[in-house]
Tab-separated table of C-alpha atoms and ligand atoms in Angstrom:
chain	number	residue	atom	x	y	z
A	8	UNK	CA	60.499	36.253	40.779
A	9	UNK	CA	58.743	33.234	39.316
A	10	UNK	CA	57.133	33.788	35.925
A	11	UNK	CA	53.409	33.309	35.841
A	12	UNK	CA	51.191	31.622	33.280
A	13	UNK	CA	48.293	33.711	31.977
A	14	UNK	CA	48.824	35.934	34.984
A	15	UNK	CA	48.186	33.076	37.449
A	16	UNK	CA	50.514	32.955	40.382
A	17	UNK	CA	52.047	29.479	40.736
A	18	UNK	CA	50.717	27.618	43.758
A	19	UNK	CA	53.279	26.558	46.346
A	20	UNK	CA	52.789	22.890	47.259
A	21	UNK	CA	53.792	21.754	50.711
A	22	UNK	CA	53.815	17.967	50.442
A	23	UNK	CA	57.278	16.830	49.363
A	24	UNK	CA	57.157	13.101	50.141
A	25	UNK	CA	54.832	10.104	49.859
A	26	UNK	CA	52.375	8.686	50.512
A	27	UNK	CA	50.724	11.277	48.295
A	28	UNK	CA	47.541	10.592	46.334
A	29	UNK	CA	45.965	13.954	45.472
A	30	UNK	CA	43.037	12.410	43.525
A	31	UNK	CA	43.022	9.012	45.250
A	32	UNK	CA	44.874	5.827	44.387
A	33	UNK	CA	44.205	3.796	41.199
A	34	UNK	CA	42.832	0.258	41.647
A	35	UNK	CA	45.854	-2.061	41.283
A	36	UNK	CA	43.734	-4.929	39.909
A	37	UNK	CA	43.174	-5.436	36.173
A	38	UNK	CA	40.438	-8.061	36.568
A	39	UNK	CA	42.484	-11.288	36.467
A	40	UNK	CA	43.101	-13.267	39.677
A	41	UNK	CA	46.683	-13.852	38.447
A	42	UNK	CA	47.889	-11.047	36.174
A	43	UNK	CA	50.611	-11.983	33.691
A	44	UNK	CA	53.188	-9.734	32.023
A	45	UNK	CA	56.002	-10.094	29.496
A	46	UNK	CA	59.397	-8.966	30.824
A	47	UNK	CA	62.778	-8.084	29.255
A	48	UNK	CA	61.591	-8.436	25.642
A	49	UNK	CA	63.506	-5.277	24.675
A	50	UNK	CA	67.073	-6.336	25.437
A	51	UNK	CA	69.715	-8.644	23.996
A	52	UNK	CA	69.576	-12.037	25.704
A	53	UNK	CA	66.826	-10.902	28.082
A	54	UNK	CA	67.599	-12.091	31.597
A	55	UNK	CA	69.647	-15.129	30.465
A	56	UNK	CA	73.423	-14.852	30.739
A	57	UNK	CA	74.365	-18.104	28.994
A	58	UNK	CA	76.257	-19.168	25.891
A	59	UNK	CA	73.232	-21.366	25.190
A	60	UNK	CA	71.741	-18.289	23.481
A	61	UNK	CA	74.425	-18.602	20.790
A	62	UNK	CA	72.816	-21.846	19.579
A	63	UNK	CA	70.265	-19.689	17.693
A	64	UNK	CA	70.900	-15.964	18.246
A	65	UNK	CA	67.724	-14.672	16.562
A	66	UNK	CA	65.561	-16.975	18.632
A	67	UNK	CA	67.280	-16.661	22.027
A	68	UNK	CA	69.138	-13.367	21.927
A	69	UNK	CA	68.037	-10.895	19.255
A	70	UNK	CA	64.268	-10.838	19.749
A	71	UNK	CA	64.679	-7.239	20.971
A	72	UNK	CA	64.985	-6.074	17.316
A	73	UNK	CA	61.736	-4.356	16.447
A	74	UNK	CA	60.476	-6.737	13.708
A	75	UNK	CA	60.713	-9.582	16.267
A	76	UNK	CA	59.929	-7.564	19.399
A	77	UNK	CA	56.795	-6.044	17.880
A	78	UNK	CA	55.649	-9.552	16.955
A	79	UNK	CA	56.372	-10.756	20.521
A	80	UNK	CA	54.274	-7.938	21.964
A	81	UNK	CA	51.300	-8.506	19.659
A	82	UNK	CA	51.506	-12.259	20.284
A	83	UNK	CA	51.578	-11.677	24.051
A	84	UNK	CA	48.490	-9.488	23.753
A	85	UNK	CA	46.690	-11.971	21.484
A	86	UNK	CA	47.116	-14.862	23.920
A	87	UNK	CA	45.917	-12.738	26.855
A	88	UNK	CA	48.960	-11.230	28.572
A	89	UNK	CA	47.917	-8.220	30.654
A	90	UNK	CA	51.046	-6.039	30.408
A	91	UNK	CA	54.647	-5.742	29.295
A	92	UNK	CA	57.632	-4.499	31.319
A	93	UNK	CA	60.968	-3.714	29.656
A	94	UNK	CA	64.320	-4.380	31.320
A	95	UNK	CA	65.771	-0.872	31.220
A	96	UNK	CA	69.567	-0.795	30.871
A	97	UNK	CA	71.957	1.858	29.573
A	98	UNK	CA	75.176	-0.187	29.720
A	99	UNK	CA	75.507	-3.866	28.735
A	100	UNK	CA	77.406	-6.645	30.483
A	101	UNK	CA	79.768	-7.862	27.726
A	102	UNK	CA	81.114	-11.397	28.106
A	103	UNK	CA	81.107	-13.989	25.344
A	104	UNK	CA	77.425	-13.345	24.613
A	105	UNK	CA	77.462	-9.519	24.761
A	106	UNK	CA	74.734	-9.881	27.362
A	107	UNK	CA	72.337	-6.906	27.386
A	108	UNK	CA	74.663	-4.944	25.103
A	109	UNK	CA	71.812	-3.897	22.763
A	110	UNK	CA	68.421	-2.758	23.929
A	111	UNK	CA	65.468	-0.583	23.010
A	112	UNK	CA	64.876	2.363	25.339
A	113	UNK	CA	61.749	1.872	27.423
A	114	UNK	CA	59.741	5.103	26.912
A	115	UNK	CA	60.170	5.387	23.167
A	116	UNK	CA	59.534	1.635	22.813
A	117	UNK	CA	56.344	1.858	24.913
A	118	UNK	CA	55.081	4.651	22.648
A	119	UNK	CA	55.634	2.378	19.627
A	120	UNK	CA	54.139	-0.653	21.385
A	121	UNK	CA	51.055	1.406	22.265
A	122	UNK	CA	50.260	1.845	18.577
A	123	UNK	CA	50.319	-1.891	17.764
A	124	UNK	CA	48.232	-3.038	20.752
A	125	UNK	CA	44.718	-2.276	21.962
A	126	UNK	CA	44.335	-3.866	25.374
A	127	UNK	CA	47.673	-4.677	27.048
A	128	UNK	CA	49.265	-2.174	29.466
A	129	UNK	CA	52.616	-0.785	28.310
A	130	UNK	CA	55.172	-0.026	31.017
A	131	UNK	CA	58.280	2.125	30.825
A	132	UNK	CA	61.030	2.492	33.410
A	133	UNK	CA	62.262	5.670	35.078
A	134	UNK	CA	65.794	5.686	36.496
A	135	UNK	CA	64.940	8.604	38.724
A	136	UNK	CA	68.535	9.242	39.821
A	137	UNK	CA	70.083	9.471	36.360
A	138	UNK	CA	69.847	13.262	35.981
A	139	UNK	CA	66.282	13.537	34.721
A	140	UNK	CA	63.863	16.039	36.218
A	141	UNK	CA	60.409	14.814	37.376
A	142	UNK	CA	58.838	17.156	34.820
A	143	UNK	CA	60.485	15.070	32.057
A	144	UNK	CA	58.833	11.856	33.236
A	145	UNK	CA	55.494	13.524	33.975
A	146	UNK	CA	55.420	14.803	30.366
A	147	UNK	CA	56.890	11.654	28.720
A	148	UNK	CA	54.324	9.593	30.620
A	149	UNK	CA	51.312	11.699	29.837
A	150	UNK	CA	52.257	11.573	26.154
A	151	UNK	CA	52.299	7.748	26.059
A	152	UNK	CA	49.175	7.655	28.216
A	153	UNK	CA	47.411	9.666	25.495
A	154	UNK	CA	48.879	7.678	22.593
A	155	UNK	CA	47.816	4.411	24.265
A	156	UNK	CA	44.401	5.560	25.481
A	157	UNK	CA	45.312	5.229	29.152
A	158	UNK	CA	47.294	1.962	28.900
A	159	UNK	CA	50.668	3.252	30.064
A	160	UNK	CA	52.381	2.689	33.430
A	161	UNK	CA	55.778	3.391	34.978
A	162	UNK	CA	58.341	1.231	36.784
A	163	UNK	CA	60.006	3.527	39.334
A	164	UNK	CA	63.621	2.426	39.756
A	165	UNK	CA	66.424	4.284	41.464
A	166	UNK	CA	69.253	2.746	39.403
A	167	UNK	CA	71.684	0.233	40.866
A	168	UNK	CA	74.517	0.070	38.352
A	169	UNK	CA	77.683	1.976	39.220
A	170	UNK	CA	78.687	1.802	35.538
A	171	UNK	CA	75.432	3.467	34.521
A	172	UNK	CA	75.731	6.152	37.201
A	173	UNK	CA	79.223	6.863	35.858
A	174	UNK	CA	77.876	7.089	32.305
A	175	UNK	CA	75.434	9.747	33.526
A	176	UNK	CA	78.295	11.654	35.130
A	177	UNK	CA	78.191	10.356	38.738
A	178	UNK	CA	81.650	8.985	39.458
A	179	UNK	CA	80.271	7.733	42.780
A	180	UNK	CA	76.649	6.505	42.812
A	181	UNK	CA	74.494	8.007	45.558
A	182	UNK	CA	74.338	5.999	48.747
A	183	UNK	CA	71.651	3.283	48.488
A	184	UNK	CA	69.135	4.632	50.997
A	185	UNK	CA	69.637	8.213	49.902
A	186	UNK	CA	68.748	7.183	46.363
A	187	UNK	CA	65.307	6.151	47.699
A	188	UNK	CA	64.863	9.431	49.570
A	189	UNK	CA	65.541	11.236	46.283
A	190	UNK	CA	63.120	8.928	44.455
A	191	UNK	CA	60.419	9.668	47.016
A	192	UNK	CA	60.686	13.370	46.299
A	193	UNK	CA	60.949	12.735	42.557
A	194	UNK	CA	57.707	10.756	42.285
A	195	UNK	CA	55.827	13.014	44.702
A	196	UNK	CA	56.596	15.854	42.299
A	197	UNK	CA	55.538	13.718	39.296
A	198	UNK	CA	52.191	13.110	41.050
A	199	UNK	CA	51.779	16.849	41.755
A	200	UNK	CA	52.397	17.616	38.070
A	201	UNK	CA	49.869	15.008	36.897
A	202	UNK	CA	47.250	16.256	39.358
A	203	UNK	CA	47.598	20.025	39.663
A	204	UNK	CA	45.475	22.302	37.486
A	205	UNK	CA	47.793	25.221	38.287
A	206	UNK	CA	51.503	25.814	37.805
A	207	UNK	CA	53.259	24.796	41.013
A	208	UNK	CA	56.192	25.768	43.149
A	209	UNK	CA	57.896	22.751	44.715
A	210	UNK	CA	61.016	23.262	46.800
A	211	UNK	CA	62.392	19.929	47.923
A	212	UNK	CA	65.823	18.954	49.160
A	213	UNK	CA	66.727	17.320	45.826
A	214	UNK	CA	64.251	18.740	43.295
A	215	UNK	CA	62.820	22.154	42.672
A	216	UNK	CA	60.127	23.268	40.272
A	217	UNK	CA	59.105	26.901	39.774
A	218	UNK	CA	55.918	27.345	37.802
A	219	UNK	CA	55.934	23.866	36.214
A	220	UNK	CA	52.770	22.152	34.994
A	221	UNK	CA	51.720	19.378	32.653
A	222	UNK	CA	48.904	19.571	30.138
A	223	UNK	CA	47.105	17.490	29.043
A	224	UNK	CA	46.398	15.497	32.176
A	225	UNK	CA	46.599	11.682	32.038
A	226	UNK	CA	43.549	10.001	30.519
A	227	UNK	CA	43.831	7.108	32.997
A	228	UNK	CA	42.096	8.274	36.175
A	229	UNK	CA	43.075	9.139	38.776
A	230	UNK	CA	46.558	8.646	37.287
A	231	UNK	CA	48.754	6.009	35.511
A	232	UNK	CA	49.680	2.840	37.412
A	233	UNK	CA	53.069	2.802	39.119
A	234	UNK	CA	55.172	-0.283	39.836
A	235	UNK	CA	58.304	-0.789	41.911
A	236	UNK	CA	60.704	-3.698	42.445
A	237	UNK	CA	62.992	-2.764	45.348
A	238	UNK	CA	63.994	-5.697	47.527
A	239	UNK	CA	65.544	-3.790	50.441
A	240	UNK	CA	63.585	-2.525	53.454
A	241	UNK	CA	63.743	1.073	52.282
A	242	UNK	CA	62.887	0.006	48.719
A	243	UNK	CA	59.787	-1.827	49.950
A	244	UNK	CA	58.821	1.123	52.138
A	245	UNK	CA	59.135	3.496	49.159
A	246	UNK	CA	57.054	1.125	47.020
A	247	UNK	CA	54.337	0.902	49.675
A	248	UNK	CA	54.089	4.695	49.729
A	249	UNK	CA	54.006	5.280	45.965
A	250	UNK	CA	53.339	2.148	43.859
A	251	UNK	CA	50.320	-0.016	43.007
A	252	UNK	CA	52.335	-3.102	42.013
A	253	UNK	CA	55.266	-4.296	44.137
A	254	UNK	CA	57.577	-6.941	42.631
A	255	UNK	CA	59.403	-9.355	44.889
A	256	UNK	CA	61.764	-12.239	44.188
A	257	UNK	CA	62.083	-14.913	46.878
A	258	UNK	CA	63.617	-18.388	46.915
A	259	UNK	CA	60.651	-20.256	48.482
A	260	UNK	CA	56.859	-20.114	48.512
A	261	UNK	CA	56.964	-19.619	52.285
A	262	UNK	CA	59.156	-16.551	51.901
A	263	UNK	CA	56.724	-15.216	49.302
A	264	UNK	CA	53.912	-15.658	51.805
A	265	UNK	CA	55.831	-13.751	54.465
A	266	UNK	CA	56.859	-10.882	52.241
A	267	UNK	CA	53.348	-10.528	50.747
A	268	UNK	CA	51.845	-10.247	54.218
A	269	UNK	CA	54.510	-7.785	55.333
A	270	UNK	CA	53.928	-5.602	52.255
A	271	UNK	CA	50.131	-5.544	52.625
A	272	UNK	CA	50.475	-4.548	56.288
A	273	UNK	CA	52.941	-1.812	55.485
A	274	UNK	CA	50.819	-0.432	52.623
A	275	UNK	CA	47.749	-0.493	54.894
A	276	UNK	CA	49.666	1.570	57.451
A	277	UNK	CA	49.830	4.245	54.721
A	278	UNK	CA	46.134	3.764	53.834
A	279	UNK	CA	47.126	2.260	50.507
A	280	UNK	CA	46.272	-0.950	48.643
A	281	UNK	CA	48.927	-2.731	46.622
A	282	UNK	CA	49.273	-5.875	44.590
A	283	UNK	CA	52.264	-8.137	45.285
A	284	UNK	CA	53.882	-9.508	42.136
A	285	UNK	CA	56.815	-11.660	41.229
A	286	UNK	CA	59.263	-12.166	38.406
A	287	UNK	CA	59.660	-15.627	36.825
A	288	UNK	CA	62.301	-17.338	34.674
A	289	UNK	CA	60.482	-20.406	33.316
A	290	UNK	CA	61.799	-23.437	31.466
A	291	UNK	CA	58.765	-25.513	30.522
A	292	UNK	CA	58.521	-28.879	28.763
A	293	UNK	CA	56.353	-31.985	28.508
A	294	UNK	CA	58.035	-33.591	31.516
A	295	UNK	CA	59.926	-32.367	34.568
A	296	UNK	CA	63.064	-34.182	33.451
A	297	UNK	CA	62.986	-32.673	29.927
A	298	UNK	CA	62.611	-29.161	31.406
A	299	UNK	CA	65.411	-29.837	33.895
A	300	UNK	CA	67.713	-31.067	31.115
A	301	UNK	CA	67.254	-27.759	29.240
A	302	UNK	CA	67.783	-25.737	32.424
A	303	UNK	CA	70.957	-27.774	33.158
A	304	UNK	CA	72.296	-27.127	29.653
A	305	UNK	CA	71.697	-23.380	29.998
A	306	UNK	CA	73.400	-23.406	33.425
A	307	UNK	CA	76.406	-25.405	32.171
A	308	UNK	CA	76.836	-22.810	29.420
A	309	UNK	CA	76.527	-19.841	31.812
A	310	UNK	CA	78.411	-16.757	30.598
A	311	UNK	CA	80.496	-16.246	33.746
A	312	UNK	CA	82.119	-13.029	32.612
A	313	UNK	CA	78.862	-11.301	31.647
A	314	UNK	CA	77.097	-12.428	34.833
A	315	UNK	CA	80.059	-11.333	36.955
A	316	UNK	CA	80.108	-7.919	35.239
A	317	UNK	CA	76.396	-7.492	35.975
A	318	UNK	CA	76.807	-8.371	39.652
A	319	UNK	CA	79.946	-6.298	40.047
A	320	UNK	CA	78.169	-3.214	38.655
A	321	UNK	CA	75.323	-3.715	41.123
A	322	UNK	CA	77.479	-4.467	44.158
A	323	UNK	CA	76.303	-1.483	46.150
A	324	UNK	CA	72.926	-3.211	46.666
A	325	UNK	CA	74.187	-4.582	49.961
A	326	UNK	CA	71.016	-3.760	51.858
A	327	UNK	CA	68.818	-6.460	50.342
A	328	UNK	CA	69.347	-10.188	50.721
A	329	UNK	CA	68.530	-11.039	47.093
A	330	UNK	CA	70.761	-8.392	45.575
A	331	UNK	CA	73.468	-8.569	48.255
A	332	UNK	CA	76.873	-9.966	47.293
A	333	UNK	CA	79.500	-7.815	48.938
A	334	UNK	CA	81.784	-10.848	48.970
A	335	UNK	CA	81.689	-11.208	45.159
A	336	UNK	CA	85.287	-11.380	43.952
A	337	UNK	CA	85.682	-11.123	40.183
A	338	UNK	CA	89.373	-12.026	40.367
A	339	UNK	CA	88.827	-15.159	42.450
A	340	UNK	CA	89.652	-18.508	40.839
A	341	UNK	CA	86.163	-19.693	41.869
A	342	UNK	CA	84.006	-19.583	38.701
A	343	UNK	CA	81.097	-18.439	40.883
A	344	UNK	CA	82.991	-15.425	42.259
A	345	UNK	CA	82.917	-16.786	45.818
A	346	UNK	CA	79.161	-16.323	46.295
A	347	UNK	CA	78.197	-19.970	45.722
A	348	UNK	CA	76.841	-21.692	42.627
A	349	UNK	CA	73.183	-21.314	43.598
A	350	UNK	CA	73.222	-17.560	44.148
A	351	UNK	CA	75.410	-17.044	41.105
A	352	UNK	CA	73.064	-18.975	38.831
A	353	UNK	CA	70.027	-17.271	40.314
A	354	UNK	CA	71.394	-13.917	39.124
A	355	UNK	CA	72.896	-15.151	35.835
A	356	UNK	CA	69.679	-16.901	34.812
A	357	UNK	CA	66.706	-14.662	35.479
A	358	UNK	CA	68.500	-11.846	37.378
A	359	UNK	CA	67.161	-13.227	40.671
A	360	UNK	CA	63.700	-14.188	39.357
A	361	UNK	CA	62.041	-17.396	40.576
A	362	UNK	CA	63.200	-20.428	38.512
A	363	UNK	CA	60.047	-22.139	37.305
A	364	UNK	CA	61.416	-25.351	35.789
A	365	UNK	CA	59.106	-28.278	35.078
A	366	UNK	CA	56.294	-29.890	33.173
A	367	UNK	CA	53.090	-28.050	32.264
A	368	UNK	CA	51.424	-29.506	35.350
A	369	UNK	CA	54.342	-28.613	37.645
A	370	UNK	CA	54.490	-25.052	36.352
A	371	UNK	CA	50.722	-24.507	36.674
A	372	UNK	CA	50.731	-25.997	40.169
A	373	UNK	CA	53.641	-23.768	41.263
A	374	UNK	CA	51.754	-20.732	39.955
A	375	UNK	CA	48.743	-21.845	41.995
A	376	UNK	CA	50.956	-22.129	45.112
A	377	UNK	CA	52.457	-18.687	44.487
A	378	UNK	CA	48.969	-17.230	44.089
A	379	UNK	CA	47.808	-18.949	47.243
A	380	UNK	CA	50.824	-17.398	49.030
A	381	UNK	CA	49.621	-13.896	48.043
A	382	UNK	CA	51.180	-13.341	44.604
A	383	UNK	CA	48.607	-11.739	42.300
A	384	UNK	CA	50.785	-10.986	39.297
A	385	UNK	CA	53.830	-12.454	37.551
A	386	UNK	CA	56.108	-10.892	34.998
A	387	UNK	CA	57.883	-13.473	32.846
A	388	UNK	CA	61.228	-13.369	31.031
A	389	UNK	CA	61.720	-16.329	28.709
A	390	UNK	CA	64.911	-17.994	27.526
A	391	UNK	CA	62.991	-18.837	24.336
A	392	UNK	CA	60.248	-16.166	24.162
A	393	UNK	CA	58.232	-17.297	21.110
A	394	UNK	CA	58.162	-20.920	22.275
A	395	UNK	CA	57.427	-19.741	25.816
A	396	UNK	CA	54.400	-17.723	24.709
A	397	UNK	CA	53.111	-20.708	22.730
A	398	UNK	CA	53.464	-22.966	25.794
A	399	UNK	CA	51.657	-20.444	27.974
A	400	UNK	CA	48.807	-20.181	25.450
A	401	UNK	CA	48.389	-23.891	24.744
A	402	UNK	CA	49.317	-25.528	28.051
A	403	UNK	CA	49.530	-23.124	30.981
A	404	UNK	CA	46.604	-20.699	30.541
A	405	UNK	CA	44.104	-23.569	30.042
A	406	UNK	CA	45.308	-25.140	33.315
A	407	UNK	CA	45.184	-21.775	35.121
A	408	UNK	CA	41.632	-21.254	33.842
A	409	UNK	CA	40.569	-24.582	35.318
A	410	UNK	CA	42.174	-23.504	38.612
A	411	UNK	CA	40.214	-20.221	38.517
A	412	UNK	CA	43.383	-18.129	38.214
A	413	UNK	CA	42.610	-16.772	34.740
A	414	UNK	CA	39.295	-15.707	33.274
B	751	FMN	C1	60.824	-7.438	38.229
B	751	FMN	C2	61.990	-6.510	38.378
B	751	FMN	C3	62.238	-5.570	37.385
B	751	FMN	C4	63.290	-4.678	37.501
B	751	FMN	N1	63.559	-3.819	36.480
B	751	FMN	C5	64.630	-2.997	36.537
B	751	FMN	C6	64.987	-2.198	35.428
B	751	FMN	O1	64.371	-2.262	34.366
B	751	FMN	N2	66.068	-1.392	35.556
B	751	FMN	C7	66.788	-1.304	36.715
B	751	FMN	O2	67.749	-0.551	36.776
B	751	FMN	N3	66.451	-2.055	37.791
B	751	FMN	C8	65.418	-2.911	37.720
B	751	FMN	N4	65.127	-3.726	38.790
B	751	FMN	C9	65.900	-3.592	40.051
B	751	FMN	C10	65.119	-2.939	41.184
B	751	FMN	O3	64.589	-1.699	40.805
B	751	FMN	C11	65.984	-2.786	42.454
B	751	FMN	O4	67.039	-1.902	42.211
B	751	FMN	C12	66.549	-4.121	42.908
B	751	FMN	O5	65.504	-5.045	43.064
B	751	FMN	C13	67.321	-3.984	44.229
B	751	FMN	O6	66.465	-3.556	45.280
B	751	FMN	P1	66.869	-2.331	46.229
B	751	FMN	O7	67.033	-1.142	45.317
B	751	FMN	O8	65.711	-2.167	47.163
B	751	FMN	O9	68.132	-2.698	46.929
B	751	FMN	C14	64.103	-4.682	38.672
B	751	FMN	C15	63.880	-5.643	39.661
B	751	FMN	C16	62.858	-6.569	39.525
B	751	FMN	C17	62.648	-7.602	40.608
């Protein structure tokens, strides 16, 4: 017999999967034609697996420490960034640079970041398959939503690292597509808990909840914004059913155009509106050749071992083209693990994000092309975050304003 609250019988809910928007879907737009976010500020070395970071560890590698990270976040807000997204990892990648070995956890860090900002959205990341219950994330989220005055959002990830699954007690990670079926149920239940005025009974295949409820309700109405960054077909389908922001990484502008169109059509088939976003790894300088020289130096210094460890731990992502490298062979004599220099460097530098290397004009023009192809938001991880923010403020935002991409 399920216990009741104040004598109320819990209400059995029937909908177990998305799309599910009990109070309607939040508007994905924040008011900027091209939204801009700060990515991977919370983790050692960010998205750059290169011994170049050892040239000045505090500047290139250790900005995740709170005295620096808090300054990065307030600087990002001051110059007009719209949101921050952490790179949520539980196990680092080692190598000569100890890539991603230290990091700040994304929910607790968002709660802290909420108290030092007033305008920027603060995202956290939920690894839905790592043994949490949806009630945990519904409650964690509503707490940061209240602390931030409705400026909190959640990145819904399934978890791709076999090493991390093992750390949470799963010797074998769940099969890729099944992990999305579990996530679907997980976030449907989170939405029930944010929306329902009564205790609920939810009996899914993977999750059950008997008499659970969350009070207070989120201050952001109808609910906090959700983002998702799956690259596989089933990942994109899940995102179209549950998220407002969908992050894609593609090698060419044309492929961005195609994927943006595909995503909008799919979301529309679920009666939902989404915003297609990308992830960028920029190296910016006065001239194209100066930017390229820095990018070449970082690539020459690539931390092969750390990058290989990262890819090896994510090998099961065989269903998406960007994250697919079944043929990766860590023991091969090829320094690029048999997957080719280009693909290797794309993951080692920017974890698959678009390489935006060039002068101020080149970078602004590429952003214009991406926007024209359907990209309405970009989350940026910098090799040199403080310099990167300064360049965005002084050189890139003014150009984007002239182009009508920033207000
Ligand atoms: C912008 C962006 C941010 C991401 N952030 C995280 C993260 O913080 N933690 C994580 O485990 N995975 C993260 N991922 C990985 C995705 O959630 C997803 O697992 C990956 O893109 C592979 O897609 P698939 O799951 O559809 O195969 C991120 C991916 C992108 C593109």
